[in-house]
Structures are given as C-alpha cells and as structure tokens.
Amino acid sequence: MEIAKLITSLPATLSSLIILISAAVPLAGAAADHPLTDDSKCGCFLTNGTSASYFSHHDFYDFRDQGQYARVPPVITSTADTSAADATSDYFKASGWTDRWMLGGWNNSGDAGRSDATVLMINSPNNIYIEKNTDPAAPASQTWLTLRTQRLAGFQTAAEIESVSAGYHFLSMRMLARTVGASGAITAMFTYRGAPALADVQEADLEVRTLDHPRNLVHYTNQPSYTEDGGTVDKATKNATMPYGMDWTSWAVHRFDWTPTTSTWYVDGHVVANISVQTPRDSSKVILNAWSDGGAWAGNMTEQEAAYLQIQWFELVYNSTDPKLRAEGQGNCTSVCSVDETSKQGQPVLLWGNGALSRADGLGSWMVWIPSVLVMGLMLVTS
C-alpha cells in the first residue's frame, strides 16, 4: 500500500498527526541556514506567510547599483512628443528588460464620458528612469528606479510599466519602494485583466494616494469596487494603515500574494489586508504606475508639481505548480527553494531536494526518516 493511501486510511487523529509532523519537519530544517543557490537549480518556490504557496518561476530586478544608467531626463512638455519618447537609458532597451516589460505610451483621451477625469493624462517612457540616490544620510543604495508624474500647463505626464505577458496566473510580487512628492497623484502595483464589461474586469491593486493625510494610508482592492450604476461592491476594498509607525514616504517592502481564493497584502512582512471577495481568477498582466487625471480619486495636482514612485528592487515568484505532482514529489517541484529565507535579496535558497537532504548539519537525513518511522510505528500500533 502506498504511504499516502495508508495515511488517509488511518483513524483521523493518527493520520492528522502524521501529516502535521511530516509537514513540520522541513520547516524545522528551515530554521537553520539554507544554502544560496540560483533559479536554474530550483524546481519551484515556496513562499511564507498566511497565504504560503508554491510557484514555478522567479524574476528579480535590482535597481540599487545601476550608476552607469543614472540620469534624470528633463520633462517633455509637448503632447505630441511625450508618448513616443525614447527610453531614457540602455537599461530599458536590453533584452533582459524588453522581453518582459513595456514602457507605456497611451493616454486617456478615449475615456471621455466614462470617467470623471478633468485632465488629459499621457504616459511617457521619458518618465521612467534610473536615478542616483540623493538621500542625505546613509544611502541604502547607489541608485533606484523612478516613475514620475507631473502636472504641466496642458496635461498630466505620467508613467507606466506593463508586463509583456498576460500569463501571470497567481503570484507573489514585492517591491522595496516609497512614494514621495506633491498631492494629487496615485502610485500603484497591481495585476490586471481587462474586459469590455466592467463586471468582468479582474484586478487586484495596491494604491497610494498622495492626497491622503496622514501619509500612512494605503488602499487595497479586488476590482471592480463599483458597479455601472454607481453602486459599490461590498468588502472589495480595504484601506489600511501602514505598520510600525511608517508612512508611504518611508522605504518599505510592499508585497502582494495572489492565490486562487484570496488577495493578501503585506508591508515589511506584516499582513495589512486580506480580501477574498472577487479574487482574480484568470491569467493577468502585472503593472506599476504613477499618474493623475484630475478626477476625484487622484485629486488635482498643482501645475508644475510632481510625485514619484521610487523602487530599489522588484521581485516576482509566479504561476502555480501542479498540486498533484507536488504532493507526489514529482514534476518540477522536487527541488524547493525560497526567496523569503534568503540572506541575499533576489537570490533564492534551497530548502530541500537535489542535495539539500544531505546537508552537513545532518538535518537532511532526519527530514527523510522521521515521517517514515512515524508511519511504520503507527502501522504497528494500529495492526
């Protein structure tokens, strides 16, 4: 009889005990240091937290030491030139970037009558750039990525980074970021799947409104949060206060976990929102942006003022693994890695599999044998 079938055939209390202990054993090993590895040696990635899940892919974008690309471009003030502007540096022209990301150049001129926007908004690649760290005391990095939005005489110039692929199907994405600048802007990190009908749109977002005071409020929503007739969707939104006395002008790790049943958001490891109403179901794009349109949600920015989303690094683990293969220790999930337990941001560690079970501390052999011994012992007890 297979071990899995044997366990499920035991009395409920015994089978539950075995499953609990077997699941806990790898976590006992996780308490110790795990070896740094690289993505090529990882079959899947296990996240921590309240919505812990297995994902098949990992991407990391590090903007902290990119001095060769650092340049703050002058704002383009012409509506005719801004959307078609060139990328601000070769960083955004390299295949490692262009294979995954697009720099937005669209505008909201087609939204007349469908929104309360009072200002023409134009996205421009010119508003996405690598910037030298100018923090006055103990800079945490040499550079960062900036998304800029600024109110000009005739329009609002804005910034958007959009994934090339719309194939992200469940994920955990994180960014070390802050929002600074004038009132009247929105900065955001979200997943998006468009549809002709509002009710069919699928979106899960984190939004900072620079209009908000005090500056510690962040808005989390499984969209749409409203209906065509002007109603609201109950429990689709949570407005949360940042933990630890922080506000959104402070550097913090903002994290979003999208699983089949729930959207969960964290700030520096602290759960701030958990929404299960209309959680996105289907594969989607990933988007970062900084914008304003003069509407009620964003507010109206004073002419020549600007706001910025600044990001030191951005990380994704995404697309669910096959739970059946994972449970049987087959498929690509024989080597399980973590981006949470690592000592080096962006580089995973090997939790178990492909050599991790024979680690020098000897925990590996116990990870294999303890569940087996428990099963055999309980077989004797129940025989």
mmCIF file of C-alpha atoms in Angstrom:
data_model
loop_
_atom_site.group_PDB
_atom_site.id
_atom_site.type_symbol
_atom_site.label_atom_id
_atom_site.label_comp_id
_atom_site.label_asym_id
_atom_site.label_seq_id
_atom_site.Cartn_x
_atom_site.Cartn_y
_atom_site.Cartn_z
ATOM 1 C CA MET A 1 0.000 0.000 0.000
ATOM 2 C CA GLU A 2 1.324 3.497 -0.862
ATOM 3 C CA ILE A 3 2.246 5.720 2.068
ATOM 4 C CA ALA A 4 -0.270 8.402 1.084
ATOM 5 C CA LYS A 5 -3.118 5.881 0.902
ATOM 6 C CA LEU A 6 -2.005 4.297 4.171
ATOM 7 C CA ILE A 7 -2.046 7.641 5.961
ATOM 8 C CA THR A 8 -5.522 8.533 4.772
ATOM 9 C CA SER A 9 -6.830 5.093 5.777
ATOM 10 C CA LEU A 10 -5.735 5.519 9.397
ATOM 11 C CA PRO A 11 -8.045 6.901 12.078
ATOM 12 C CA ALA A 12 -8.477 10.649 11.659
ATOM 13 C CA THR A 13 -6.465 11.605 14.728
ATOM 14 C CA LEU A 14 -3.471 9.465 13.701
ATOM 15 C CA SER A 15 -3.453 10.499 10.044
ATOM 16 C CA SER A 16 -3.718 14.154 11.025
ATOM 17 C CA LEU A 17 -0.770 13.741 13.387
ATOM 18 C CA ILE A 18 1.400 12.197 10.684
ATOM 19 C CA ILE A 19 0.552 14.898 8.152
ATOM 20 C CA LEU A 20 1.213 17.626 10.711
ATOM 21 C CA ILE A 21 4.607 16.244 11.753
ATOM 22 C CA SER A 22 5.669 15.422 8.207
ATOM 23 C CA ALA A 23 4.849 18.962 7.114
ATOM 24 C CA ALA A 24 6.686 20.418 10.082
ATOM 25 C CA VAL A 25 9.931 18.522 9.554
ATOM 26 C CA PRO A 26 11.092 20.512 6.518
ATOM 27 C CA LEU A 27 10.204 23.675 8.394
ATOM 28 C CA ALA A 28 12.437 22.570 11.246
ATOM 29 C CA GLY A 29 15.283 22.429 8.773
ATOM 30 C CA ALA A 30 14.283 25.862 7.502
ATOM 31 C CA ALA A 31 15.089 27.312 10.899
ATOM 32 C CA ALA A 32 18.761 26.716 10.098
ATOM 33 C CA ASP A 33 20.682 28.453 7.333
ATOM 34 C CA HIS A 34 19.954 27.189 3.844
ATOM 35 C CA PRO A 35 22.488 27.257 1.033
ATOM 36 C CA LEU A 36 22.250 30.049 -1.502
ATOM 37 C CA THR A 37 21.519 28.763 -4.975
ATOM 38 C CA ASP A 38 20.254 30.062 -8.317
ATOM 39 C CA ASP A 39 16.988 29.749 -10.192
ATOM 40 C CA SER A 40 18.288 27.013 -12.501
ATOM 41 C CA LYS A 41 18.544 24.646 -9.531
ATOM 42 C CA CYS A 42 15.040 25.401 -8.237
ATOM 43 C CA GLY A 43 12.076 23.346 -9.355
ATOM 44 C CA CYS A 44 9.637 25.603 -7.520
ATOM 45 C CA PHE A 45 9.497 28.376 -4.944
ATOM 46 C CA LEU A 46 7.646 28.151 -1.624
ATOM 47 C CA THR A 47 6.559 31.455 -0.103
ATOM 48 C CA ASN A 48 5.973 32.094 3.585
ATOM 49 C CA GLY A 49 3.141 33.988 5.262
ATOM 50 C CA THR A 50 -0.580 33.457 5.674
ATOM 51 C CA SER A 51 -1.042 32.571 2.008
ATOM 52 C CA ALA A 52 2.037 30.355 1.578
ATOM 53 C CA SER A 53 2.069 28.798 -1.899
ATOM 54 C CA TYR A 54 4.295 27.052 -4.433
ATOM 55 C CA PHE A 55 5.230 28.887 -7.631
ATOM 56 C CA SER A 56 7.155 27.756 -10.681
ATOM 57 C CA HIS A 57 9.057 30.901 -11.766
ATOM 58 C CA HIS A 58 11.165 33.649 -10.200
ATOM 59 C CA ASP A 59 12.290 37.068 -11.524
ATOM 60 C CA PHE A 60 14.315 39.717 -9.723
ATOM 61 C CA TYR A 61 15.116 43.249 -10.884
ATOM 62 C CA ASP A 62 17.744 45.116 -8.895
ATOM 63 C CA PHE A 63 17.959 48.882 -9.381
ATOM 64 C CA ARG A 64 20.298 49.583 -6.460
ATOM 65 C CA ASP A 65 23.643 49.601 -8.272
ATOM 66 C CA GLN A 66 22.960 50.857 -11.787
ATOM 67 C CA GLY A 67 25.064 54.012 -11.777
ATOM 68 C CA GLN A 68 26.021 53.644 -15.449
ATOM 69 C CA TYR A 69 22.375 54.285 -16.375
ATOM 70 C CA ALA A 70 21.610 57.056 -13.875
ATOM 71 C CA ARG A 71 20.097 60.139 -15.494
ATOM 72 C CA VAL A 72 17.102 62.316 -14.654
ATOM 73 C CA PRO A 73 15.636 63.336 -18.030
ATOM 74 C CA PRO A 74 14.012 66.748 -18.457
ATOM 75 C CA VAL A 75 10.222 66.584 -18.583
ATOM 76 C CA ILE A 76 8.822 66.647 -22.125
ATOM 77 C CA THR A 77 6.224 69.404 -22.261
ATOM 78 C CA SER A 78 4.815 68.720 -25.732
ATOM 79 C CA THR A 79 1.755 66.481 -26.002
ATOM 80 C CA ALA A 80 2.865 65.481 -29.496
ATOM 81 C CA ASP A 81 6.288 64.244 -28.375
ATOM 82 C CA THR A 82 5.829 62.771 -24.915
ATOM 83 C CA SER A 83 4.080 59.441 -25.604
ATOM 84 C CA ALA A 84 6.540 58.438 -28.346
ATOM 85 C CA ALA A 85 9.654 59.394 -26.383
ATOM 86 C CA ASP A 86 12.651 57.104 -26.434
ATOM 87 C CA ALA A 87 13.661 55.022 -23.402
ATOM 88 C CA THR A 88 15.788 57.039 -21.005
ATOM 89 C CA SER A 89 18.731 54.608 -20.963
ATOM 90 C CA ASP A 90 20.039 51.380 -22.449
ATOM 91 C CA TYR A 91 18.803 49.558 -19.351
ATOM 92 C CA PHE A 92 15.278 49.709 -20.779
ATOM 93 C CA LYS A 93 16.440 48.641 -24.244
ATOM 94 C CA ALA A 94 18.248 45.445 -23.210
ATOM 95 C CA SER A 95 16.542 42.132 -23.949
ATOM 96 C CA GLY A 96 16.532 41.220 -20.266
ATOM 97 C CA TRP A 97 14.066 44.071 -19.844
ATOM 98 C CA THR A 98 12.203 44.254 -23.173
ATOM 99 C CA ASP A 99 11.444 40.533 -23.176
ATOM 100 C CA ARG A 100 9.371 41.063 -20.025
ATOM 101 C CA TRP A 101 8.300 44.714 -19.820
ATOM 102 C CA MET A 102 6.852 47.555 -21.889
ATOM 103 C CA LEU A 103 7.009 51.292 -21.150
ATOM 104 C CA GLY A 104 3.546 52.797 -21.537
ATOM 105 C CA GLY A 105 2.792 55.499 -24.103
ATOM 106 C CA TRP A 106 -1.026 55.603 -24.075
ATOM 107 C CA ASN A 107 -3.331 58.438 -23.000
ATOM 108 C CA ASN A 108 -6.829 58.788 -21.543
ATOM 109 C CA SER A 109 -8.351 60.821 -24.381
ATOM 110 C CA GLY A 110 -10.680 57.923 -25.203
ATOM 111 C CA ASP A 111 -12.155 57.874 -21.698
ATOM 112 C CA ALA A 112 -14.405 60.905 -22.182
ATOM 113 C CA GLY A 113 -17.776 60.212 -20.603
ATOM 114 C CA ARG A 114 -16.557 57.028 -18.924
ATOM 115 C CA SER A 115 -14.633 58.633 -16.054
ATOM 116 C CA ASP A 116 -14.544 61.842 -14.055
ATOM 117 C CA ALA A 117 -11.099 62.807 -15.369
ATOM 118 C CA THR A 118 -10.681 66.550 -15.839
ATOM 119 C CA VAL A 119 -7.118 66.487 -17.176
ATOM 120 C CA LEU A 120 -5.577 64.850 -20.228
ATOM 121 C CA MET A 121 -3.141 62.199 -18.956
ATOM 122 C CA ILE A 122 -0.332 60.948 -21.210
ATOM 123 C CA ASN A 123 2.034 58.127 -20.254
ATOM 124 C CA SER A 124 5.599 58.605 -21.418
ATOM 125 C CA PRO A 125 8.692 56.346 -21.417
ATOM 126 C CA ASN A 126 10.556 59.557 -20.592
ATOM 127 C CA ASN A 127 9.126 59.404 -17.056
ATOM 128 C CA ILE A 128 10.763 56.035 -16.262
ATOM 129 C CA TYR A 129 14.431 56.287 -15.396
ATOM 130 C CA ILE A 130 17.286 55.174 -13.169
ATOM 131 C CA GLU A 131 18.166 57.871 -10.651
ATOM 132 C CA LYS A 132 21.155 58.424 -8.388
ATOM 133 C CA ASN A 133 20.334 58.064 -4.704
ATOM 134 C CA THR A 134 20.193 61.565 -3.254
ATOM 135 C CA ASP A 135 19.120 60.668 0.287
ATOM 136 C CA PRO A 136 21.146 62.903 2.617
ATOM 137 C CA ALA A 137 22.063 60.352 5.275
ATOM 138 C CA ALA A 138 23.430 56.821 4.866
ATOM 139 C CA PRO A 139 22.034 55.982 1.421
ATOM 140 C CA ALA A 140 20.658 52.430 1.274
ATOM 141 C CA SER A 141 21.566 52.099 -2.409
ATOM 142 C CA GLN A 142 23.561 53.813 -5.139
ATOM 143 C CA THR A 143 20.546 54.212 -7.417
ATOM 144 C CA TRP A 144 16.843 53.463 -7.718
ATOM 145 C CA LEU A 145 14.143 53.229 -10.392
ATOM 146 C CA THR A 146 11.807 56.224 -10.618
ATOM 147 C CA LEU A 147 8.308 56.516 -12.117
ATOM 148 C CA ARG A 148 7.403 60.206 -12.412
ATOM 149 C CA THR A 149 4.110 62.036 -12.875
ATOM 150 C CA GLN A 150 3.946 65.825 -13.230
ATOM 151 C CA ARG A 151 1.226 68.382 -13.937
ATOM 152 C CA LEU A 152 2.042 70.560 -16.935
ATOM 153 C CA ALA A 153 0.173 73.503 -18.452
ATOM 154 C CA GLY A 154 -1.979 71.415 -20.771
ATOM 155 C CA PHE A 155 -1.810 67.864 -19.448
ATOM 156 C CA GLN A 156 -0.560 65.424 -16.800
ATOM 157 C CA THR A 157 2.524 63.483 -17.847
ATOM 158 C CA ALA A 158 2.597 60.018 -16.256
ATOM 159 C CA ALA A 159 4.497 56.717 -16.146
ATOM 160 C CA GLU A 160 3.514 53.071 -16.540
ATOM 161 C CA ILE A 161 5.443 49.802 -16.712
ATOM 162 C CA GLU A 162 3.374 46.900 -18.039
ATOM 163 C CA SER A 163 4.324 43.258 -18.407
ATOM 164 C CA VAL A 164 4.648 41.932 -21.952
ATOM 165 C CA SER A 165 2.941 38.738 -20.864
ATOM 166 C CA ALA A 166 -0.649 38.471 -19.693
ATOM 167 C CA GLY A 167 0.131 34.962 -18.489
ATOM 168 C CA TYR A 168 0.727 35.590 -14.790
ATOM 169 C CA HIS A 169 -1.618 33.161 -13.054
ATOM 170 C CA PHE A 170 -1.214 33.507 -9.282
ATOM 171 C CA LEU A 171 1.906 35.117 -7.858
ATOM 172 C CA SER A 172 3.718 36.799 -5.031
ATOM 173 C CA MET A 173 5.244 40.134 -6.030
ATOM 174 C CA ARG A 174 7.223 42.512 -3.888
ATOM 175 C CA MET A 175 8.976 45.853 -4.198
ATOM 176 C CA LEU A 176 11.185 47.877 -1.878
ATOM 177 C CA ALA A 177 9.638 51.240 -2.599
ATOM 178 C CA ARG A 178 8.368 54.582 -1.417
ATOM 179 C CA THR A 179 6.152 57.363 -2.763
ATOM 180 C CA VAL A 180 7.184 60.997 -2.493
ATOM 181 C CA GLY A 181 6.068 64.301 -3.919
ATOM 182 C CA ALA A 182 3.049 66.520 -4.361
ATOM 183 C CA SER A 183 -0.594 65.919 -3.551
ATOM 184 C CA GLY A 184 -2.852 64.769 -6.367
ATOM 185 C CA ALA A 185 -1.175 61.587 -7.655
ATOM 186 C CA ILE A 186 -1.605 57.819 -7.486
ATOM 187 C CA THR A 187 1.222 55.284 -7.379
ATOM 188 C CA ALA A 188 0.330 51.630 -7.763
ATOM 189 C CA MET A 189 1.371 47.994 -8.115
ATOM 190 C CA PHE A 190 -1.299 45.608 -9.435
ATOM 191 C CA THR A 191 -2.448 42.746 -11.618
ATOM 192 C CA TYR A 192 -4.888 43.478 -14.434
ATOM 193 C CA ARG A 193 -7.092 41.604 -16.886
ATOM 194 C CA GLY A 194 -9.295 43.860 -18.965
ATOM 195 C CA ALA A 195 -12.778 43.119 -20.315
ATOM 196 C CA PRO A 196 -15.470 45.007 -22.274
ATOM 197 C CA ALA A 197 -17.878 44.890 -19.343
ATOM 198 C CA LEU A 198 -16.845 46.450 -16.027
ATOM 199 C CA ALA A 199 -18.144 43.475 -14.055
ATOM 200 C CA ASP A 200 -15.777 41.160 -15.963
ATOM 201 C CA VAL A 201 -12.608 43.142 -15.251
ATOM 202 C CA GLN A 202 -10.192 41.312 -12.946
ATOM 203 C CA GLU A 203 -7.722 43.404 -10.976
ATOM 204 C CA ALA A 204 -6.023 43.344 -7.602
ATOM 205 C CA ASP A 205 -4.253 46.538 -6.668
ATOM 206 C CA LEU A 206 -2.231 48.451 -4.140
ATOM 207 C CA GLU A 207 -2.640 52.200 -4.459
ATOM 208 C CA VAL A 208 -1.113 55.162 -2.651
ATOM 209 C CA ARG A 209 -2.959 58.493 -2.908
ATOM 210 C CA THR A 210 -0.677 61.442 -2.277
ATOM 211 C CA LEU A 211 -3.865 63.356 -1.473
ATOM 212 C CA ASP A 212 -4.212 61.337 1.746
ATOM 213 C CA HIS A 213 -3.265 62.762 5.131
ATOM 214 C CA PRO A 214 -1.844 61.434 7.330
ATOM 215 C CA ARG A 215 0.509 59.726 4.907
ATOM 216 C CA ASN A 216 0.185 56.235 6.342
ATOM 217 C CA LEU A 217 -2.913 55.032 4.491
ATOM 218 C CA VAL A 218 -2.667 52.510 1.620
ATOM 219 C CA HIS A 219 -5.652 51.301 -0.423
ATOM 220 C CA TYR A 220 -6.060 47.627 -1.383
ATOM 221 C CA THR A 221 -8.799 46.407 -3.737
ATOM 222 C CA ASN A 222 -10.013 43.436 -5.726
ATOM 223 C CA GLN A 223 -11.507 45.388 -8.619
ATOM 224 C CA PRO A 224 -14.012 46.403 -9.696
ATOM 225 C CA SER A 225 -15.013 48.060 -6.448
ATOM 226 C CA TYR A 226 -18.007 49.769 -8.025
ATOM 227 C CA THR A 227 -20.820 48.960 -10.459
ATOM 228 C CA GLU A 228 -22.019 50.529 -13.699
ATOM 229 C CA ASP A 229 -24.965 52.150 -11.899
ATOM 230 C CA GLY A 230 -22.728 53.834 -9.331
ATOM 231 C CA GLY A 231 -23.030 51.291 -6.524
ATOM 232 C CA THR A 232 -20.169 49.819 -4.535
ATOM 233 C CA VAL A 233 -19.030 46.214 -4.187
ATOM 234 C CA ASP A 234 -19.149 45.258 -0.538
ATOM 235 C CA LYS A 235 -15.864 44.151 1.062
ATOM 236 C CA ALA A 236 -13.877 44.522 -2.176
ATOM 237 C CA THR A 237 -11.680 47.258 -0.689
ATOM 238 C CA LYS A 238 -9.654 47.696 2.474
ATOM 239 C CA ASN A 239 -7.995 50.959 3.456
ATOM 240 C CA ALA A 240 -5.134 50.016 5.763
ATOM 241 C CA THR A 241 -2.695 51.894 7.954
ATOM 242 C CA MET A 242 0.975 51.055 7.469
ATOM 243 C CA PRO A 243 2.516 49.247 10.476
ATOM 244 C CA TYR A 244 5.369 50.190 12.782
ATOM 245 C CA GLY A 245 4.611 53.924 12.632
ATOM 246 C CA MET A 246 5.642 54.067 8.962
ATOM 247 C CA ASP A 247 4.148 56.105 6.145
ATOM 248 C CA TRP A 248 4.400 55.684 2.403
ATOM 249 C CA THR A 249 7.281 58.138 2.117
ATOM 250 C CA SER A 250 9.382 55.559 4.006
ATOM 251 C CA TRP A 251 11.236 52.731 2.271
ATOM 252 C CA ALA A 252 9.224 49.556 2.853
ATOM 253 C CA VAL A 253 8.764 46.150 1.233
ATOM 254 C CA HIS A 254 5.266 46.123 -0.239
ATOM 255 C CA ARG A 255 4.133 42.584 -1.048
ATOM 256 C CA PHE A 256 1.063 41.176 -2.767
ATOM 257 C CA ASP A 257 0.152 37.456 -2.761
ATOM 258 C CA TRP A 258 -2.467 36.307 -5.257
ATOM 259 C CA THR A 259 -3.780 32.794 -4.674
ATOM 260 C CA PRO A 260 -6.914 31.090 -6.074
ATOM 261 C CA THR A 261 -9.097 32.214 -3.179
ATOM 262 C CA THR A 262 -7.513 35.310 -1.663
ATOM 263 C CA SER A 263 -5.584 38.516 -2.249
ATOM 264 C CA THR A 264 -3.211 39.271 0.632
ATOM 265 C CA TRP A 265 -1.004 42.338 1.061
ATOM 266 C CA TYR A 266 1.939 42.857 3.413
ATOM 267 C CA VAL A 267 4.140 45.763 4.463
ATOM 268 C CA ASP A 268 7.561 44.729 5.766
ATOM 269 C CA GLY A 269 6.226 41.238 6.472
ATOM 270 C CA HIS A 270 3.130 42.441 8.347
ATOM 271 C CA VAL A 271 -0.276 41.482 6.897
ATOM 272 C CA VAL A 272 -2.263 44.666 6.280
ATOM 273 C CA ALA A 273 -5.117 43.439 4.061
ATOM 274 C CA ASN A 274 -6.761 40.171 3.109
ATOM 275 C CA ILE A 275 -9.644 40.203 0.593
ATOM 276 C CA SER A 276 -11.483 37.138 -0.677
ATOM 277 C CA VAL A 277 -14.326 38.936 -2.487
ATOM 278 C CA GLN A 278 -13.943 38.635 -6.293
ATOM 279 C CA THR A 279 -10.323 37.489 -6.142
ATOM 280 C CA PRO A 280 -8.941 37.439 -9.712
ATOM 281 C CA ARG A 281 -9.422 34.055 -11.395
ATOM 282 C CA ASP A 282 -7.643 34.200 -14.737
ATOM 283 C CA SER A 283 -4.159 34.967 -16.021
ATOM 284 C CA SER A 284 -3.316 38.665 -15.997
ATOM 285 C CA LYS A 285 -0.725 41.358 -16.609
ATOM 286 C CA VAL A 286 1.449 42.977 -13.950
ATOM 287 C CA ILE A 287 1.561 46.786 -13.890
ATOM 288 C CA LEU A 288 3.368 49.547 -11.969
ATOM 289 C CA ASN A 289 2.419 53.180 -12.467
ATOM 290 C CA ALA A 290 2.395 56.785 -11.268
ATOM 291 C CA TRP A 291 -0.378 59.023 -12.595
ATOM 292 C CA SER A 292 -3.132 61.587 -12.124
ATOM 293 C CA ASP A 293 -6.124 62.677 -14.197
ATOM 294 C CA GLY A 294 -7.667 65.397 -12.049
ATOM 295 C CA GLY A 295 -10.522 63.107 -11.005
ATOM 296 C CA ALA A 296 -11.957 62.649 -7.528
ATOM 297 C CA TRP A 297 -9.822 59.593 -6.726
ATOM 298 C CA ALA A 298 -6.421 61.016 -7.672
ATOM 299 C CA GLY A 299 -7.118 64.669 -6.988
ATOM 300 C CA ASN A 300 -5.907 67.647 -8.985
ATOM 301 C CA MET A 301 -2.187 68.322 -8.885
ATOM 302 C CA THR A 302 -0.932 71.893 -8.870
ATOM 303 C CA GLU A 303 0.702 72.914 -12.154
ATOM 304 C CA GLN A 304 4.453 72.114 -12.318
ATOM 305 C CA GLU A 305 4.330 69.924 -9.200
ATOM 306 C CA ALA A 306 5.297 66.250 -9.387
ATOM 307 C CA ALA A 307 5.138 62.947 -7.498
ATOM 308 C CA TYR A 308 7.330 59.863 -7.754
ATOM 309 C CA LEU A 309 7.244 56.121 -7.175
ATOM 310 C CA GLN A 310 10.816 55.115 -6.317
ATOM 311 C CA ILE A 311 11.817 51.423 -6.320
ATOM 312 C CA GLN A 312 15.093 49.860 -5.168
ATOM 313 C CA TRP A 313 14.181 46.325 -6.286
ATOM 314 C CA PHE A 314 11.216 44.405 -7.664
ATOM 315 C CA GLU A 315 10.681 40.645 -7.308
ATOM 316 C CA LEU A 316 8.165 38.079 -8.546
ATOM 317 C CA VAL A 317 7.515 34.406 -7.942
ATOM 318 C CA TYR A 318 4.643 33.365 -10.135
ATOM 319 C CA ASN A 319 2.452 30.730 -11.776
ATOM 320 C CA SER A 320 1.221 27.875 -9.629
ATOM 321 C CA THR A 321 2.768 24.443 -9.696
ATOM 322 C CA ASP A 322 0.677 21.327 -10.291
ATOM 323 C CA PRO A 323 -0.531 20.339 -6.779
ATOM 324 C CA LYS A 324 -0.835 16.645 -7.700
ATOM 325 C CA LEU A 325 2.745 16.381 -8.923
ATOM 326 C CA ARG A 326 3.943 18.430 -5.969
ATOM 327 C CA ALA A 327 2.218 16.142 -3.486
ATOM 328 C CA GLU A 328 3.855 13.125 -5.091
ATOM 329 C CA GLY A 329 7.304 14.731 -5.174
ATOM 330 C CA GLN A 330 7.373 14.608 -8.950
ATOM 331 C CA GLY A 331 7.447 17.053 -11.827
ATOM 332 C CA ASN A 332 9.480 20.235 -11.369
ATOM 333 C CA CYS A 333 8.878 20.532 -7.644
ATOM 334 C CA THR A 334 11.495 18.040 -6.436
ATOM 335 C CA SER A 335 13.785 20.974 -5.547
ATOM 336 C CA VAL A 336 12.004 23.528 -3.365
ATOM 337 C CA CYS A 337 13.519 26.986 -2.945
ATOM 338 C CA SER A 338 12.642 30.139 -1.023
ATOM 339 C CA VAL A 339 13.104 33.832 -1.708
ATOM 340 C CA ASP A 340 11.927 34.646 1.825
ATOM 341 C CA GLU A 341 14.510 32.714 3.855
ATOM 342 C CA THR A 342 17.475 34.060 1.903
ATOM 343 C CA SER A 343 20.294 36.182 3.310
ATOM 344 C CA LYS A 344 20.816 37.866 -0.081
ATOM 345 C CA GLN A 345 17.836 39.644 -1.600
ATOM 346 C CA GLY A 346 16.961 38.273 -5.002
ATOM 347 C CA GLN A 347 18.968 35.070 -4.684
ATOM 348 C CA PRO A 348 16.972 32.018 -3.578
ATOM 349 C CA VAL A 349 17.990 29.387 -1.069
ATOM 350 C CA LEU A 350 17.407 25.664 -1.403
ATOM 351 C CA LEU A 351 15.006 24.380 1.254
ATOM 352 C CA TRP A 352 15.020 20.727 0.267
ATOM 353 C CA GLY A 353 15.613 18.446 -2.684
ATOM 354 C CA ASN A 354 18.536 17.894 -5.066
ATOM 355 C CA GLY A 355 21.210 17.610 -2.404
ATOM 356 C CA ALA A 356 19.593 19.660 0.336
ATOM 357 C CA LEU A 357 18.698 16.419 2.145
ATOM 358 C CA SER A 358 22.362 15.587 2.704
ATOM 359 C CA ARG A 359 23.381 18.899 4.223
ATOM 360 C CA ALA A 360 26.360 18.951 6.566
ATOM 361 C CA ASP A 361 24.242 19.658 9.648
ATOM 362 C CA GLY A 362 22.645 16.222 9.332
ATOM 363 C CA LEU A 363 19.091 17.538 9.334
ATOM 364 C CA GLY A 364 18.504 16.156 5.867
ATOM 365 C CA SER A 365 18.523 12.503 6.881
ATOM 366 C CA TRP A 366 16.063 13.218 9.663
ATOM 367 C CA MET A 367 13.797 15.035 7.218
ATOM 368 C CA VAL A 368 13.578 11.840 5.208
ATOM 369 C CA TRP A 369 13.430 9.284 8.004
ATOM 370 C CA ILE A 370 11.234 10.862 10.667
ATOM 371 C CA PRO A 371 7.983 10.713 8.627
ATOM 372 C CA SER A 372 8.771 7.136 7.549
ATOM 373 C CA VAL A 373 9.491 5.969 11.095
ATOM 374 C CA LEU A 374 6.280 7.582 12.321
ATOM 375 C CA VAL A 375 4.280 5.810 9.655
ATOM 376 C CA MET A 376 5.809 2.413 10.441
ATOM 377 C CA GLY A 377 5.328 2.892 14.162
ATOM 378 C CA LEU A 378 1.690 3.833 13.775
ATOM 379 C CA MET A 379 1.183 0.845 11.474
ATOM 380 C CA LEU A 380 2.319 -1.375 14.336
ATOM 381 C CA VAL A 381 0.115 0.446 16.825
ATOM 382 C CA THR A 382 -2.966 0.037 14.679
ATOM 383 C CA SER A 383 -2.289 -3.539 13.463
#
